Rosetta silent file (secondary structure, phi, psi, omega in degrees, C-alpha in Angstrom):
SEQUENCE: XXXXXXXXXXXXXXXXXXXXXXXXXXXXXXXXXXXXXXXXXXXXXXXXXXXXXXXXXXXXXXXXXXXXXXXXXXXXXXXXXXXXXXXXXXXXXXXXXXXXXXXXXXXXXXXXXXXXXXXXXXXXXXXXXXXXXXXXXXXXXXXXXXXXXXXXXXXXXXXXXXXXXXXXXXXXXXXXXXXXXXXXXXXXXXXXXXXXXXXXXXXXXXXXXXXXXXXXXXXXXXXXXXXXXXXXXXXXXXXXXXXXXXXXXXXXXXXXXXXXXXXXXXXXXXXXXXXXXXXXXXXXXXXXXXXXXXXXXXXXXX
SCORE:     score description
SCORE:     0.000 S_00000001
   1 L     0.000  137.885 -159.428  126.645  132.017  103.260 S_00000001
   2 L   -91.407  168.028  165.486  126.127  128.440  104.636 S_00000001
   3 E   -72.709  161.587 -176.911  122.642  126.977  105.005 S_00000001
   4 E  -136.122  125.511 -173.283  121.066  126.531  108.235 S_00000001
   5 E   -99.507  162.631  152.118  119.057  122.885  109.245 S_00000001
   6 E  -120.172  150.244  176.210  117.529  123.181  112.754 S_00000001
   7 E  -150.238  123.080  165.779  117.356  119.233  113.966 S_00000001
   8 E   -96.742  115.692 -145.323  114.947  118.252  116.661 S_00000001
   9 E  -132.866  164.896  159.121  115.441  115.307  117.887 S_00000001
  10 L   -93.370   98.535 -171.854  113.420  112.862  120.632 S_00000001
  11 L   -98.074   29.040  165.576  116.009  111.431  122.840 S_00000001
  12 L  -143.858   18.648  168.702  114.362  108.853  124.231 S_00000001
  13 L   -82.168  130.366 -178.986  112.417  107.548  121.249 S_00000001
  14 L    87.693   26.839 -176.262  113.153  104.165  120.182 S_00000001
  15 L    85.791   10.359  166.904  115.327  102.305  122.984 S_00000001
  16 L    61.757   76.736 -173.907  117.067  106.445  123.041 S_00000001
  17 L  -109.390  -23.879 -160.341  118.741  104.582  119.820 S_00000001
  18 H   -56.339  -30.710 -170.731  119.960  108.256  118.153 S_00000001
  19 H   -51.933   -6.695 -166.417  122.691  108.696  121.181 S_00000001
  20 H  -117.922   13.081  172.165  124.575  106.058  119.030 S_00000001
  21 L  -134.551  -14.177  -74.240  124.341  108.133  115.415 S_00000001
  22 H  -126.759  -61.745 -177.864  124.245  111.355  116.980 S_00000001
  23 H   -76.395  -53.426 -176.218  127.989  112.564  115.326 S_00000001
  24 H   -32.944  -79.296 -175.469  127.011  110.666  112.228 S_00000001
  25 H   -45.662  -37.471 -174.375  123.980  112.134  111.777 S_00000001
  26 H   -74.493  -48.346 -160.541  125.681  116.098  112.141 S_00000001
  27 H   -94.808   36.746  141.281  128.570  114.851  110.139 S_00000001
  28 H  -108.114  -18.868  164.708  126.418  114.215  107.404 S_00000001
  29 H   -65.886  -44.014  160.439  124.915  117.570  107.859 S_00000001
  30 L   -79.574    5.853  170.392  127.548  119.201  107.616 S_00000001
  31 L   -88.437  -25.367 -179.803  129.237  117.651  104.554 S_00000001
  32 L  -109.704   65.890  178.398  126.217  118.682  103.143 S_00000001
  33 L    38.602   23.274  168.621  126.860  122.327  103.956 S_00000001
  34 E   -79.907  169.245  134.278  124.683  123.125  106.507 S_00000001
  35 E  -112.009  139.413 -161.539  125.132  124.656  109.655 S_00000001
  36 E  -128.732  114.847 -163.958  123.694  122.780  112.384 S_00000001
  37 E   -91.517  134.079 -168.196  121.730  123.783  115.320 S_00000001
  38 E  -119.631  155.499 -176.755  120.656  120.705  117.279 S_00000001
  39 E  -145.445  104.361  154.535  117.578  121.052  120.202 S_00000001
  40 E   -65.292  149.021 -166.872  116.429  117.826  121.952 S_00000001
  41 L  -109.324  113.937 -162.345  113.304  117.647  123.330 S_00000001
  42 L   -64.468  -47.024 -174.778  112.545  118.124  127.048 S_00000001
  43 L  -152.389  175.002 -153.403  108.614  117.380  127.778 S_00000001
  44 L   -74.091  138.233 -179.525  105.795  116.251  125.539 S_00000001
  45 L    98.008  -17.578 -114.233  104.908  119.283  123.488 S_00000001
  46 H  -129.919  -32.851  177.734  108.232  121.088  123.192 S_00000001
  47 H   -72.744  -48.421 -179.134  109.189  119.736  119.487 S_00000001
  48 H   -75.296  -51.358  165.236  105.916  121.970  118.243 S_00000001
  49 H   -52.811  -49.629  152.057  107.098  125.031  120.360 S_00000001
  50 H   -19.692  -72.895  171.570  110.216  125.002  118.904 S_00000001
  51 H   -47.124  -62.544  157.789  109.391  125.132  115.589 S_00000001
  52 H   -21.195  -71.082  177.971  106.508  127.783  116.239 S_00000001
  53 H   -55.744  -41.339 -177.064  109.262  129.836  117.578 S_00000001
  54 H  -150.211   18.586  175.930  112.259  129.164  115.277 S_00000001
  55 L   -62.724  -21.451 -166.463  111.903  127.168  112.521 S_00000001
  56 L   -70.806  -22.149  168.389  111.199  130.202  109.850 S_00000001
  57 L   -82.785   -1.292  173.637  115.026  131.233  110.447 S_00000001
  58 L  -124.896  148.954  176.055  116.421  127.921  108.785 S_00000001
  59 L   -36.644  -49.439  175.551  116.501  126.506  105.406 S_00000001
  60 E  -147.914  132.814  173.080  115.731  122.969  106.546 S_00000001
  61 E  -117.271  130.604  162.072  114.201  121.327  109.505 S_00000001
  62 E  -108.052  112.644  140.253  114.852  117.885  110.584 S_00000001
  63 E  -129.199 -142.914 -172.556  113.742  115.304  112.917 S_00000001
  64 E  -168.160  158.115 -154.436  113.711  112.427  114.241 S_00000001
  65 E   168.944 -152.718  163.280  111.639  110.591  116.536 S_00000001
  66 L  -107.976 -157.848 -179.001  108.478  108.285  116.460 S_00000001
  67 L   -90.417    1.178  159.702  105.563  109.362  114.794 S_00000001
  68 L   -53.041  -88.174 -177.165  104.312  111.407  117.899 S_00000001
  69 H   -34.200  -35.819  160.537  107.477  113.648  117.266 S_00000001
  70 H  -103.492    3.687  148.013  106.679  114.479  113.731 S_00000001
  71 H   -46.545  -60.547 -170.498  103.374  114.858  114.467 S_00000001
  72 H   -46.922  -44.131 -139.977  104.355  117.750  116.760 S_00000001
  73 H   -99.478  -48.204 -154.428  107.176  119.043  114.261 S_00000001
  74 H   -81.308  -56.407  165.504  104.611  118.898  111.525 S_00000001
  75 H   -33.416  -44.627  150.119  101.707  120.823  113.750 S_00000001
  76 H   -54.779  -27.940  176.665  104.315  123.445  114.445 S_00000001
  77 H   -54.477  -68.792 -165.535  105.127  123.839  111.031 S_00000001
  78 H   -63.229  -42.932  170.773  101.053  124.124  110.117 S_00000001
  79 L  -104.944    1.861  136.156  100.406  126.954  112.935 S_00000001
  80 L   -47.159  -54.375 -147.277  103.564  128.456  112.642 S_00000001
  81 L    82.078   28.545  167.580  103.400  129.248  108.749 S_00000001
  82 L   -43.972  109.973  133.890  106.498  127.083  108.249 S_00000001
  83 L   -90.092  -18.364  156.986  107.145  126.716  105.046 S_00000001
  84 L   -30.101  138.346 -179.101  110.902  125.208  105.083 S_00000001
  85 E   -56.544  156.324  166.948  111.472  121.546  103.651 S_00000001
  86 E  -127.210  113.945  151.904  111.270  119.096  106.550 S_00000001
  87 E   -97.030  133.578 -169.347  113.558  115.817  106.912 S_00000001
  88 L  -137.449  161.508 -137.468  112.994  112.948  108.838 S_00000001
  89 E  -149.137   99.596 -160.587  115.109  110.514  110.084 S_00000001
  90 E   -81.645  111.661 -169.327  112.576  107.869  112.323 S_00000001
  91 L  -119.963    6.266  165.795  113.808  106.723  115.388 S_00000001
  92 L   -93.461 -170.296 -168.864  110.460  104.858  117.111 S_00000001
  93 L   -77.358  -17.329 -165.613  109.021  101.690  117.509 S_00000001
  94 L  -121.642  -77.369 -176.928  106.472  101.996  114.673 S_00000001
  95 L    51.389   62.697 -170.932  107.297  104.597  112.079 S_00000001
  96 H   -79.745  -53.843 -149.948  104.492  103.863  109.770 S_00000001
  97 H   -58.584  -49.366  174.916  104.462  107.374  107.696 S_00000001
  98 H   -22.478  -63.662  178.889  108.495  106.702  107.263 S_00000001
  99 H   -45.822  -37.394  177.710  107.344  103.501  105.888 S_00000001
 100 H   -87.385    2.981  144.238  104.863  105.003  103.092 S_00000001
 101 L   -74.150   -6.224 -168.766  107.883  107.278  102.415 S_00000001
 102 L    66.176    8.824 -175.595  110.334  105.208  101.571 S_00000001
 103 L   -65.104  126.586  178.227  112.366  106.506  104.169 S_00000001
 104 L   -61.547  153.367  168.919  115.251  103.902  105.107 S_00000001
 105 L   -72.550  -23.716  178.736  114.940  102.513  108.894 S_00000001
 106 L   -94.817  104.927 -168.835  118.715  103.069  109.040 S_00000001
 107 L   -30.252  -90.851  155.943  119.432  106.569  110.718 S_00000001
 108 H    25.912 -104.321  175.706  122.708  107.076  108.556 S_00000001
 109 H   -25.500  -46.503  152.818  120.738  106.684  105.587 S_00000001
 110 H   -45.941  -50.323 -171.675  117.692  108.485  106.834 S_00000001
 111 H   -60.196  -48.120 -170.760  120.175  111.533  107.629 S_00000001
 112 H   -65.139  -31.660  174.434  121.505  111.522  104.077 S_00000001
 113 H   -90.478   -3.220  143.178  118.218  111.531  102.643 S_00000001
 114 H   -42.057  -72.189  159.367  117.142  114.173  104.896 S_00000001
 115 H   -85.621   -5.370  163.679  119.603  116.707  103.516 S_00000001
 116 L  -153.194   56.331  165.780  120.006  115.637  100.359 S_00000001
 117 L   -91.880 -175.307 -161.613  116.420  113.923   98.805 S_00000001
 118 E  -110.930  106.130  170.521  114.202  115.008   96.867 S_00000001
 119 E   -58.063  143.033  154.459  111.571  117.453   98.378 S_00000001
 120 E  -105.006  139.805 -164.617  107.804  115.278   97.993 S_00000001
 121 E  -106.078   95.489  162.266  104.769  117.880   98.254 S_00000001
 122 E  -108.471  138.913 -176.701  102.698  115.571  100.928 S_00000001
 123 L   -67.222  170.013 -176.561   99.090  116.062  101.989 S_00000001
 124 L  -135.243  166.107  152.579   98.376  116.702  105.563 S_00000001
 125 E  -119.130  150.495  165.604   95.292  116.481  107.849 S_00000001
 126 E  -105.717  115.731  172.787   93.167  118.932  109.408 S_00000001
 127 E  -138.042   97.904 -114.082   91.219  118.088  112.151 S_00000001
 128 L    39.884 -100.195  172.202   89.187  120.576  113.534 S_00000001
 129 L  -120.837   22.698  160.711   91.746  123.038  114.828 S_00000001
 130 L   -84.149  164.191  151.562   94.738  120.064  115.247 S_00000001
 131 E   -99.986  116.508 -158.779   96.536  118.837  112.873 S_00000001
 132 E  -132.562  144.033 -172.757   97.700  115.044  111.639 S_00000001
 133 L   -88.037  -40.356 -158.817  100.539  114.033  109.716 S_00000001
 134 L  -134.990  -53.220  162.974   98.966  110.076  108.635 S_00000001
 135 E  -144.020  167.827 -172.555   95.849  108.886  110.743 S_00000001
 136 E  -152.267  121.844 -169.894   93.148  109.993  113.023 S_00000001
 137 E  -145.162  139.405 -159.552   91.054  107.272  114.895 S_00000001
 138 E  -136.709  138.487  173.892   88.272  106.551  117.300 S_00000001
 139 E    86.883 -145.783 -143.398   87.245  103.104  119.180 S_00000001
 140 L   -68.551  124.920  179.592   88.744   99.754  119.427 S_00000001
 141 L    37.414   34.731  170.549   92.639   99.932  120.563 S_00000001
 142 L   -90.447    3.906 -158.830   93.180  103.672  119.469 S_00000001
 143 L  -103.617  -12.984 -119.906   93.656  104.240  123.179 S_00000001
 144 H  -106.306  -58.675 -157.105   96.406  101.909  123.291 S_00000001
 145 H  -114.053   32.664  159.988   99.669  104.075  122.472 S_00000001
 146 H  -130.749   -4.255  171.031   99.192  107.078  124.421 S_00000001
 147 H   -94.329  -11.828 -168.005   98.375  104.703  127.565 S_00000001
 148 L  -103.446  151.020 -162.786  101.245  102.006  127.125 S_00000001
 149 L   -81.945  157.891  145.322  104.337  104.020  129.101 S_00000001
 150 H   -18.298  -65.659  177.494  107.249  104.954  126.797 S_00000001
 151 H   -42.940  -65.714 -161.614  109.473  101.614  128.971 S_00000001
 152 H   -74.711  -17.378  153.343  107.113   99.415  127.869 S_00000001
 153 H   -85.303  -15.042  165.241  107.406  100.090  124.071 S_00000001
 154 H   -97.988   18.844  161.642  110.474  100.199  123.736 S_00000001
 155 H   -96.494  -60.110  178.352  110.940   96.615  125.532 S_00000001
 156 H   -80.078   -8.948  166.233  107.881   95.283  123.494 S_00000001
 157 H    55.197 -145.729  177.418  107.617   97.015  120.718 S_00000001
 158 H   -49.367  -69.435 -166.681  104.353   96.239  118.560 S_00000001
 159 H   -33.089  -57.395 -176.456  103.625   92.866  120.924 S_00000001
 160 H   -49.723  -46.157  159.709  102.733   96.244  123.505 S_00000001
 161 H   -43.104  -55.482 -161.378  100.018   97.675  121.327 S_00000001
 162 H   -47.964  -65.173  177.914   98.964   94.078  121.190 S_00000001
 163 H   -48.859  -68.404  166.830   98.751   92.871  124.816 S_00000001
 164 H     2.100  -80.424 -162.729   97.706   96.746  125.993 S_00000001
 165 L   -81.171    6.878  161.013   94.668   96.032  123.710 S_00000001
 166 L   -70.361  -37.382 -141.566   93.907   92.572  124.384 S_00000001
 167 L   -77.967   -9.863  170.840   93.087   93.570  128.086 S_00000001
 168 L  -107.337    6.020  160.932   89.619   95.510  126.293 S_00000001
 169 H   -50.924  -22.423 -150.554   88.459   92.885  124.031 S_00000001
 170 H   -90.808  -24.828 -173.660   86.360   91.649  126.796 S_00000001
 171 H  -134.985   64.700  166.092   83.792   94.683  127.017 S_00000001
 172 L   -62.142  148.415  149.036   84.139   96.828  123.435 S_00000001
 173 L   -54.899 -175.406  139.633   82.700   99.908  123.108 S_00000001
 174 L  -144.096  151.178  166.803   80.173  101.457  120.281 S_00000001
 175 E  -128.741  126.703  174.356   79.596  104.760  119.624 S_00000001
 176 E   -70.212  123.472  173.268   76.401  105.755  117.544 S_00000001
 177 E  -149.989  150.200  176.204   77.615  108.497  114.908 S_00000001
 178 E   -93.510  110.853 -174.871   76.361  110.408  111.807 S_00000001
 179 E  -100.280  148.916  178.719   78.912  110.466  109.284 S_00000001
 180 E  -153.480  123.495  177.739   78.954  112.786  106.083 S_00000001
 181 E  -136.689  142.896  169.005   81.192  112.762  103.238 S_00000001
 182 L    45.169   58.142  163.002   80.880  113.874   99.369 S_00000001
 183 L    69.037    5.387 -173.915   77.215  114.183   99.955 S_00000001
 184 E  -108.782  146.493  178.502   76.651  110.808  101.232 S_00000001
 185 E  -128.699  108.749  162.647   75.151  110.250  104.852 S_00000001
 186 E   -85.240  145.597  162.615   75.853  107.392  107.246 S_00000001
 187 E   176.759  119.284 -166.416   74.620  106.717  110.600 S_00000001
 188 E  -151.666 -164.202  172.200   75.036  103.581  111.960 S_00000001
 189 E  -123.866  114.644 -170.017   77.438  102.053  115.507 S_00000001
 190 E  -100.797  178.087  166.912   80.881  101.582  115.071 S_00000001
 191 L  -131.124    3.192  167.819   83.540  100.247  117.476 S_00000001
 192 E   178.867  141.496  175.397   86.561  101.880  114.988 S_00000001
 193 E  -130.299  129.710 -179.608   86.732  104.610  112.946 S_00000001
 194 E  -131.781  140.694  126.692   90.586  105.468  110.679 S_00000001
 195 E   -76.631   74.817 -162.618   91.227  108.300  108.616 S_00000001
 196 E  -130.840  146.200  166.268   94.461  107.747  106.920 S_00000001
 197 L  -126.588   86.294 -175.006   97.120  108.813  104.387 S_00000001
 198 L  -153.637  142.067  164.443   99.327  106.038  104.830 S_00000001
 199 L   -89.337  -11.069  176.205  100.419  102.397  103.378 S_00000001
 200 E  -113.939  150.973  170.280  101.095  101.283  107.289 S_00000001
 201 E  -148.599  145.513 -178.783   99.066  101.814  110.055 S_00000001
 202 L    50.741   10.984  163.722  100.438  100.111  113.302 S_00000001
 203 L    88.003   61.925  176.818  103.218   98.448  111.707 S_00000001
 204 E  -150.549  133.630 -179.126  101.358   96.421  109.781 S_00000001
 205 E   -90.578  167.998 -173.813  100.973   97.314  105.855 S_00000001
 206 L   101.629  -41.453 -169.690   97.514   96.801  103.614 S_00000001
 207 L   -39.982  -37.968 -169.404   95.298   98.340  106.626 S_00000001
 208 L  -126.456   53.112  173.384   94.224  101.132  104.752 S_00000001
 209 L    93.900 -150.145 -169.886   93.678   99.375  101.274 S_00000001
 210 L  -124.597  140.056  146.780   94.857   99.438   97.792 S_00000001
 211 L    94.191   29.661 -177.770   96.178  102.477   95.504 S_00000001
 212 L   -58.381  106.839  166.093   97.109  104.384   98.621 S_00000001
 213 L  -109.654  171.633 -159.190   99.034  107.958   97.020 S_00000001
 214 L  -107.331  -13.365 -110.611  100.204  110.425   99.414 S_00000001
 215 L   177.680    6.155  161.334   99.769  113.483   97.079 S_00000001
 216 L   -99.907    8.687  165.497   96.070  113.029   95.916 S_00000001
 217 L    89.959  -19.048 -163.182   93.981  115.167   98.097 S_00000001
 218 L  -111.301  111.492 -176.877   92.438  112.316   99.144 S_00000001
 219 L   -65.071 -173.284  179.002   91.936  110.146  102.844 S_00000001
 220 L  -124.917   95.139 -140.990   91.706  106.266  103.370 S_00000001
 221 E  -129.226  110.903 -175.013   88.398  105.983  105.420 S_00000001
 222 E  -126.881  123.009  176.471   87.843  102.815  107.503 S_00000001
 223 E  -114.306   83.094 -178.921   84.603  102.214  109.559 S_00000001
 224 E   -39.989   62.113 -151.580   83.712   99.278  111.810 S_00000001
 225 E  -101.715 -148.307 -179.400   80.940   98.352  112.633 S_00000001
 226 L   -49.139  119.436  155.319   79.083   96.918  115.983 S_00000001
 227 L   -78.683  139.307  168.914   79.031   93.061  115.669 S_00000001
 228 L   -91.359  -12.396  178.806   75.612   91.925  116.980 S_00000001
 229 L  -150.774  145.754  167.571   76.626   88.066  117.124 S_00000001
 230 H   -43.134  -20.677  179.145   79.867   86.097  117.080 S_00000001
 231 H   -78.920  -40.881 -156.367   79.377   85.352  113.027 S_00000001
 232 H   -59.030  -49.571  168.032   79.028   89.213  112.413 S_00000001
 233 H   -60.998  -30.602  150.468   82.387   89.512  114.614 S_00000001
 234 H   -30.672  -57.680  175.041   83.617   86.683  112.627 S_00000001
 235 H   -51.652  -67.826  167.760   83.523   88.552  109.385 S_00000001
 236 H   -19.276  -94.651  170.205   85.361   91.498  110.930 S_00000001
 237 H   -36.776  -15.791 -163.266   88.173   89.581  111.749 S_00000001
 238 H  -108.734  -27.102  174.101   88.459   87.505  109.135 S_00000001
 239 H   -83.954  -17.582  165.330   88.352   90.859  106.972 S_00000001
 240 H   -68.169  -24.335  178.728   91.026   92.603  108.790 S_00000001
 241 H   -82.824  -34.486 -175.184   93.190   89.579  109.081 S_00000001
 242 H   -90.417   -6.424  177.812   92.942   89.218  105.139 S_00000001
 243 L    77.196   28.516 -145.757   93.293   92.569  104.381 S_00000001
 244 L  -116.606  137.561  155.620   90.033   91.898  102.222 S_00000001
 245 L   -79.359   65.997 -171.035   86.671   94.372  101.743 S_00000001
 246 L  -127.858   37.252 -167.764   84.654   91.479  101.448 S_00000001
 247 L  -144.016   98.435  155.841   81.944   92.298  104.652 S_00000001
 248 L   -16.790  -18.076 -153.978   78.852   94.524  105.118 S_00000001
 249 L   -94.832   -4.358  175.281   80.257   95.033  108.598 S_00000001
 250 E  -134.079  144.108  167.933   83.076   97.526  107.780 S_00000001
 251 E   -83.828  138.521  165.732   82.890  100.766  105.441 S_00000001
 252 E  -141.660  139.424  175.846   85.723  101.870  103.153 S_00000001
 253 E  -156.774  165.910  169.354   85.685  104.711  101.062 S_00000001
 254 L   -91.042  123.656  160.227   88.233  107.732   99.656 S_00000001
 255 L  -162.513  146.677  176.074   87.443  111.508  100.240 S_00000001
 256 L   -45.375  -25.433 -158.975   88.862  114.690  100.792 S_00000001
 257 E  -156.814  145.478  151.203   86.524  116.227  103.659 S_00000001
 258 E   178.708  148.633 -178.661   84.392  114.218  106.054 S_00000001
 259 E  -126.258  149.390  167.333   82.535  114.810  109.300 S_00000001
 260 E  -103.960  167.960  159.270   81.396  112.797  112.508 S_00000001
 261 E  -142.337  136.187 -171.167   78.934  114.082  114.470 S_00000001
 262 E  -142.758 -178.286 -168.997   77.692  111.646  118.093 S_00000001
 263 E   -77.589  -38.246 -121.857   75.775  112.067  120.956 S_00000001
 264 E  -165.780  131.424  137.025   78.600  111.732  123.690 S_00000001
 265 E    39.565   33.159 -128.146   82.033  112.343  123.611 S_00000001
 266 E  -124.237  134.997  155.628   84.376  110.118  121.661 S_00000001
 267 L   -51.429  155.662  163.157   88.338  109.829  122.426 S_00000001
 268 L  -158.638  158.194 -178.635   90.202  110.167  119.422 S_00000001
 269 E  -128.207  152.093   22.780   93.857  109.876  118.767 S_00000001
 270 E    84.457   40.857 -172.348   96.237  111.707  116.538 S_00000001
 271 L    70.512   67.364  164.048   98.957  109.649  114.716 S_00000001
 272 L    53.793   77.660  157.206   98.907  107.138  117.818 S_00000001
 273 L  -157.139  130.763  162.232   98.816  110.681  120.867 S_00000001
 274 E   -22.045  119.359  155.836   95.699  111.798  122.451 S_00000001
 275 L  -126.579   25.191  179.968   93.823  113.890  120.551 S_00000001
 276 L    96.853  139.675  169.785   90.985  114.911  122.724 S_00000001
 277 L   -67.390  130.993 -172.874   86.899  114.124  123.397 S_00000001
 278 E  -137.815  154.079  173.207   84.866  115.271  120.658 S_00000001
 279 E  -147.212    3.915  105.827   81.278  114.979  120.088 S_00000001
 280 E  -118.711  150.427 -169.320   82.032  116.773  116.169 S_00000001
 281 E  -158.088  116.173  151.424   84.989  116.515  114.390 S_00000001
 282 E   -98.689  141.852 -164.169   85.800  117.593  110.859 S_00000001
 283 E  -127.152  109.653  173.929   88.791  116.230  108.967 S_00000001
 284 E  -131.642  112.307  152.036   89.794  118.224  105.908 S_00000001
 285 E   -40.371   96.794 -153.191   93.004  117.187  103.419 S_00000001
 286 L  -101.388   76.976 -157.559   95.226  119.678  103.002 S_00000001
 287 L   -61.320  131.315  150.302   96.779  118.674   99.484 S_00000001
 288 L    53.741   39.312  159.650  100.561  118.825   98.972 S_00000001
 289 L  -102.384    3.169  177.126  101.201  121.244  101.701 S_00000001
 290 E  -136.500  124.775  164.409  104.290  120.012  103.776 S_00000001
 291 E  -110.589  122.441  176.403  107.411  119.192  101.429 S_00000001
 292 E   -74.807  157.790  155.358  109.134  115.893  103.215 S_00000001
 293 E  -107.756  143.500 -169.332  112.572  115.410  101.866 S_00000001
 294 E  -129.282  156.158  152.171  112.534  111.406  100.539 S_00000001
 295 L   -18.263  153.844  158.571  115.490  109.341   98.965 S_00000001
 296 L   -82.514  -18.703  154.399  116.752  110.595   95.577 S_00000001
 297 L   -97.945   14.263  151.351  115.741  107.045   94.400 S_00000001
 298 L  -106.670  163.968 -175.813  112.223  107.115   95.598 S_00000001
 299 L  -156.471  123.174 -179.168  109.723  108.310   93.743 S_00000001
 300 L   -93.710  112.350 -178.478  106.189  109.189   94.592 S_00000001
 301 L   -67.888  165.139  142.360  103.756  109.215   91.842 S_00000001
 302 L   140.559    0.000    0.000  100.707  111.189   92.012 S_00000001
């Protein structure tokens, strides 16, 4: 009896680039002895109904997309009770979690390592009663890729985050918040907050440190805070541009569990998508609970 893939696809992620691997991509599924159902995705939300509904009859689920789309795929998966391998085959402008996978950028390649990699046992986040496949962020330009139109990233690409979020440098925010992880208590005013299990964030690698694993139980916790003077914003910048923890003004630390709690409100986003106004929000690491299919010549330690 043949195997059965389901493959969910974005068709208008990336410049719509998959319409041009589209036969590729099936005729490597089926050389590797699947049968292959394929369902494109109609309206924003639609990749996580899908799955809900009908991933639990197939073997393997694939898609492909930006990181919105396997957000979605992976969310359905988590409140489904999915358990089926998942391969993905990254077809947006950014595609950081691809990147801390090893995943090739070239669909082809992507496909083949889709059906026939090596499951990796990757952590997930929980955050409150959402789900995130890589980061979850508050403040300064986190508003930025669920507000820049679809057109305009795929003509600009990253330079669209950038410009987007120039046009708010001129007034940042702060938010006052209590933070509390592994017994430790903060409360201070940021202007960015990241939660991440990633080596890229925004296509740019280093952002969320050193020793990054995927597969340790553990987040990448970055806090900003308020500059009160042009030196104190000096520092910032000069530690974000160097990739260096060498400033009072930002927090970094590793943990498993952590909560905000604020006065007011706070946007937060979801692997670059809206993820709703909060005034508490717990974020709990969900070890080794989605197996990714990766290359057969990567290899994740941890």
């Amino acid at each position: 009896m043949k195997k059965k893939v389901l493959f969910v696809l974005n068709p208008c992620s990336g410049k719509a680039r998959i319409k041009n691997y589209l036969l590729d991509i099936v005729d490597t599924m089926v050389k590797a002895a699947y049968e292959v159902t394929i369902y494109p995705t109609q309206k924003q939300g639609d990749a996580m109904e899908k799955i809900q509904e009908a991933a639990g009859e197939y073997d393997l689920v694939v898609c492909s997309g930006g990181d919105g789309t396997l957000d979605e795929v992976v969310t359905g998966m988590m409140t489904g009770h999915v358990k089926v391998p998942l391969g993905y085959i990254p077809a947006g402008s950014t595609n950081d979690f691809a990147v801390s996978l090893g995943i090739p950028k070239d669909m082809g390649k992507a496909a083949a390592a889709a059906v026939s990699g090596n499951p990796f046992a990757c952590d997930i986040g929980a955050f409150n009663e959402n789900f995130f496949v890589y980061v979850a962020a508050f403040g300064l330009f986190t508003e930025v890729p669920y507000k820049t139109s679809q057109e305009w990233k795929n003509v600009l690409g990253h330079a669209a985050y950038i410009l987007e979020g120039a046009k708010h440098l001129y007034d940042i925010p702060s938010y006052m918040m209590e933070v509390q992880y592994d017994n430790i208590r903060l409360q201070d005013e940021f202007i960015f907050g990241m939660i991440s299990n990633s080596t890229s964030v925004g296509g740019f690698k280093g952002m969320t440190g050193k020793d990054v694993l995927l597969d340790d139980g553990l987040f990448e916790v970055t806090l900003i805070k308020k500059p009160r003077n042009p030196i104190e914003l000096n520092e910032i910048i000069a530690s974000l541009i160097n990739l260096v923890d060498d400033t009072d003004m930002v927090y970094s630390f590793k943990t498993g569990e952590v909560c905000f709690r604020s006065r007011e409100d706070i946007s937060w986003t979801l692997d670059g998508e809206f993820g709703g106004n909060h005034r508490e929000v717990s974020v709990q690491n969900l070890c080794k609970c989605i197996q990714i299919m990766i290359p057969q010549n990567q290899r994740k330690e941890g």
